[in-house]
Amino acid sequence: MARILGIDPGSRVTGYGIIDDGAGGPVLLAWGCIRMDMDHFPDRLKRIFDGIQQVVAEHGPEELAVEQVFMHRNADSALKLGQARGAAICAALTADLPVYEYSAKQVKQALVGNGNADKAQVAHMVKFLLKNQSHMELDASDALGVALCHAHHQQTARRMARMQAAAR
Amino acid sequence: MARILGIDPGSRVTGYGIIDDGAGGPVLLAWGCIRMDMDHFPDRLKRIFDGIQQVVAEHGPEELAVEQVFMHRNADSALKLGQARGAAICAALTADLPVYEYSAKQVKQALVGNGNADKAQVAHMVKFLLKNQSHMELDASDALGVALCHAHHQQTARRMARMQAAAR
């Protein structure tokens, strides 16, 4: 079993979610959003860094899953997003969490079975898989989506290892 | 007097430089480059975060100066640069250093007196102002450039404050 932290970093809001990935399927532990409303950009980085460190200290995840961003609509927002992402990942790295990155396509494929699924379908599957129908902001459900994608990949890897061991 | 850390973050190389800004003018204390040669991007973030934390622990700067990046040639490299910048700034924030940002134009204006000066002129003035003629990589001299720009702005602010106090 592994406890997984998923994050969806943004320059104004960073979503996070924590699941336990066990034999009985994934279990939802916590989710939320870190809001960075301040004007001074370094203050926002500090908020996200402290916020993720706090989530890690509180829930003790063992692995970090984060969506890989390949391209972005414009360079200025990519730079801001990058800084937020760097701050969030560093906060997890200070607790020695290994970092796993997945593309949006991989997340959609793992959750919906279709790499071109839309955000609403992903959010729907997140709630379905985690048996949670309460209101959840998109940033938080996206964070849980990448955590579930990681859980799915790890389960597949373990199954493959068992099959290979049995075939020997 | 203030001890200033200047950094020039990049996704492959991050330059840093430390100066003491005292009554007798700026004094060079240390400079160098942190190289992130690893393929796994989170490993590079960890290297830069740890590297800047180490520089801070070793030299005890009180303020961080970093170049503000407004735009970038493409979104993908902006995202990578942003993450590196976020990691470097977070490392300084963990030591509670206040962060000051200056545009490239402000750095050039402060050092060369011309906001459109080229990199070689900035590097030349860095060496001249810090009375150091030894070989210095551009990443390190850029980092010292933004530290000197910050020192210049702080000196001007102090001078203004004294003039205002005297005029009362």
PDB file of N, CA, C and O in Angstrom, chain A residues 5-6 8 35 37 42 52 54-55 67 72-73 82 84-85 88 95 99 109-110 121 145 149 161 164:
ATOM      1  N   LEU A   5       0.268  11.573  -2.714  1.00  0.00           N
ATOM      2  CA  LEU A   5      -0.149  12.977  -2.811  1.00  0.00           C
ATOM      3  C   LEU A   5      -0.173  13.377  -4.274  1.00  0.00           C
ATOM      4  O   LEU A   5       0.828  13.222  -4.985  1.00  0.00           O
ATOM      5  N   GLY A   6      -1.318  13.840  -4.747  1.00  0.00           N
ATOM      6  CA  GLY A   6      -1.398  14.393  -6.105  1.00  0.00           C
ATOM      7  C   GLY A   6      -1.508  15.893  -6.006  1.00  0.00           C
ATOM      8  O   GLY A   6      -2.184  16.408  -5.112  1.00  0.00           O
ATOM      9  N   ASP A   8      -1.984  19.654  -8.312  1.00  0.00           N
ATOM     10  CA  ASP A   8      -2.262  20.358  -9.566  1.00  0.00           C
ATOM     11  C   ASP A   8      -1.866  21.819  -9.335  1.00  0.00           C
ATOM     12  O   ASP A   8      -2.677  22.624  -8.895  1.00  0.00           O
ATOM     13  N   ARG A  35      -4.821  28.682  -1.834  1.00  0.00           N
ATOM     14  CA  ARG A  35      -5.054  29.910  -2.594  1.00  0.00           C
ATOM     15  C   ARG A  35      -3.931  30.908  -2.363  1.00  0.00           C
ATOM     16  O   ARG A  35      -3.517  31.137  -1.241  1.00  0.00           O
ATOM     17  N   ASP A  37      -3.495  34.543  -3.038  1.00  0.00           N
ATOM     18  CA  ASP A  37      -4.165  35.762  -3.492  1.00  0.00           C
ATOM     19  C   ASP A  37      -3.260  36.990  -3.454  1.00  0.00           C
ATOM     20  O   ASP A  37      -3.646  38.061  -3.906  1.00  0.00           O
ATOM     21  N   PRO A  42       6.730  36.354  -4.944  1.00  0.00           N
ATOM     22  CA  PRO A  42       7.437  35.475  -3.996  1.00  0.00           C
ATOM     23  C   PRO A  42       6.566  35.063  -2.807  1.00  0.00           C
ATOM     24  O   PRO A  42       6.727  33.955  -2.288  1.00  0.00           O
ATOM     25  N   ILE A  52       2.090  23.043   0.881  1.00  0.00           N
ATOM     26  CA  ILE A  52       2.358  21.636   0.536  1.00  0.00           C
ATOM     27  C   ILE A  52       3.164  20.966   1.646  1.00  0.00           C
ATOM     28  O   ILE A  52       2.897  19.808   2.011  1.00  0.00           O
ATOM     29  N   GLN A  54       2.937  21.575   4.739  1.00  0.00           N
ATOM     30  CA  GLN A  54       1.972  21.334   5.811  1.00  0.00           C
ATOM     31  C   GLN A  54       1.113  20.100   5.504  1.00  0.00           C
ATOM     32  O   GLN A  54       0.885  19.260   6.387  1.00  0.00           O
ATOM     33  N   VAL A  55       0.653  20.001   4.260  1.00  0.00           N
ATOM     34  CA  VAL A  55      -0.140  18.840   3.842  1.00  0.00           C
ATOM     35  C   VAL A  55       0.682  17.557   4.013  1.00  0.00           C
ATOM     36  O   VAL A  55       0.182  16.537   4.495  1.00  0.00           O
ATOM     37  N   GLU A  67       1.028  16.403 -12.568  1.00  0.00           N
ATOM     38  CA  GLU A  67       0.819  16.394 -14.012  1.00  0.00           C
ATOM     39  C   GLU A  67       1.992  17.070 -14.703  1.00  0.00           C
ATOM     40  O   GLU A  67       2.468  18.112 -14.267  1.00  0.00           O
ATOM     41  N   HIS A  72       2.184  25.287 -23.244  1.00  0.00           N
ATOM     42  CA  HIS A  72       1.285  26.204 -22.586  1.00  0.00           C
ATOM     43  C   HIS A  72       0.918  27.297 -23.563  1.00  0.00           C
ATOM     44  O   HIS A  72       1.616  27.548 -24.522  1.00  0.00           O
ATOM     45  N   ARG A  73      -0.214  27.952 -23.274  1.00  0.00           N
ATOM     46  CA  ARG A  73      -0.689  28.915 -24.264  1.00  0.00           C
ATOM     47  C   ARG A  73       0.235  30.113 -24.440  1.00  0.00           C
ATOM     48  O   ARG A  73       0.467  30.574 -25.530  1.00  0.00           O
ATOM     49  N   GLY A  82       5.285  27.576 -13.965  1.00  0.00           N
ATOM     50  CA  GLY A  82       6.516  26.838 -13.684  1.00  0.00           C
ATOM     51  C   GLY A  82       7.036  27.124 -12.288  1.00  0.00           C
ATOM     52  O   GLY A  82       7.437  26.209 -11.561  1.00  0.00           O
ATOM     53  N   ALA A  84       5.344  28.156  -9.660  1.00  0.00           N
ATOM     54  CA  ALA A  84       4.439  27.547  -8.687  1.00  0.00           C
ATOM     55  C   ALA A  84       4.694  26.044  -8.607  1.00  0.00           C
ATOM     56  O   ALA A  84       4.761  25.454  -7.521  1.00  0.00           O
ATOM     57  N   ARG A  85       4.868  25.435  -9.785  1.00  0.00           N
ATOM     58  CA  ARG A  85       5.127  23.997  -9.840  1.00  0.00           C
ATOM     59  C   ARG A  85       6.461  23.663  -9.158  1.00  0.00           C
ATOM     60  O   ARG A  85       6.565  22.688  -8.407  1.00  0.00           O
ATOM     61  N   ALA A  88       5.965  23.860  -5.369  1.00  0.00           N
ATOM     62  CA  ALA A  88       5.186  22.727  -4.854  1.00  0.00           C
ATOM     63  C   ALA A  88       6.034  21.458  -4.835  1.00  0.00           C
ATOM     64  O   ALA A  88       6.041  20.711  -3.840  1.00  0.00           O
ATOM     65  N   ALA A  95      10.715  16.573   1.936  1.00  0.00           N
ATOM     66  CA  ALA A  95      10.318  15.406   2.737  1.00  0.00           C
ATOM     67  C   ALA A  95      10.750  14.112   2.038  1.00  0.00           C
ATOM     68  O   ALA A  95      10.292  13.021   2.386  1.00  0.00           O
ATOM     69  N   VAL A  99       9.152  11.758  -6.935  1.00  0.00           N
ATOM     70  CA  VAL A  99       8.216  12.497  -7.776  1.00  0.00           C
ATOM     71  C   VAL A  99       7.925  11.711  -9.054  1.00  0.00           C
ATOM     72  O   VAL A  99       8.845  11.266  -9.739  1.00  0.00           O
ATOM     73  N   GLN A 109      -6.363   8.766 -19.889  1.00  0.00           N
ATOM     74  CA  GLN A 109      -6.369   7.362 -20.318  1.00  0.00           C
ATOM     75  C   GLN A 109      -6.601   6.442 -19.111  1.00  0.00           C
ATOM     76  O   GLN A 109      -7.407   5.505 -19.177  1.00  0.00           O
ATOM     77  N   ALA A 110      -5.891   6.708 -18.020  1.00  0.00           N
ATOM     78  CA  ALA A 110      -5.979   5.841 -16.838  1.00  0.00           C
ATOM     79  C   ALA A 110      -7.366   5.920 -16.193  1.00  0.00           C
ATOM     80  O   ALA A 110      -7.897   4.913 -15.731  1.00  0.00           O
ATOM     81  N   GLN A 121     -15.382  14.712 -17.448  1.00  0.00           N
ATOM     82  CA  GLN A 121     -15.360  13.247 -17.363  1.00  0.00           C
ATOM     83  C   GLN A 121     -14.341  12.778 -16.330  1.00  0.00           C
ATOM     84  O   GLN A 121     -14.586  11.846 -15.571  1.00  0.00           O
ATOM     85  N   GLY A 145      -6.989  13.226  -9.598  1.00  0.00           N
ATOM     86  CA  GLY A 145      -6.894  12.488 -10.860  1.00  0.00           C
ATOM     87  C   GLY A 145      -5.482  11.993 -11.133  1.00  0.00           C
ATOM     88  O   GLY A 145      -5.282  10.828 -11.494  1.00  0.00           O
ATOM     89  N   CYS A 149      -4.113   8.181 -11.233  1.00  0.00           N
ATOM     90  CA  CYS A 149      -3.351   7.713 -12.389  1.00  0.00           C
ATOM     91  C   CYS A 149      -2.068   7.028 -11.923  1.00  0.00           C
ATOM     92  O   CYS A 149      -1.716   5.946 -12.388  1.00  0.00           O
ATOM     93  N   ALA A 161       4.915  -7.539 -12.430  1.00  0.00           N
ATOM     94  CA  ALA A 161       6.017  -8.168 -11.707  1.00  0.00           C
ATOM     95  C   ALA A 161       5.599  -9.543 -11.190  1.00  0.00           C
ATOM     96  O   ALA A 161       6.370 -10.512 -11.251  1.00  0.00           O
ATOM     97  N   GLN A 164       5.403 -11.991 -14.101  1.00  0.00           N
ATOM     98  CA  GLN A 164       6.748 -12.383 -14.522  1.00  0.00           C
ATOM     99  C   GLN A 164       7.355 -13.374 -13.539  1.00  0.00           C
ATOM    100  O   GLN A 164       7.983 -14.362 -13.938  1.00  0.00           O
TER     101      GLN A 164
END
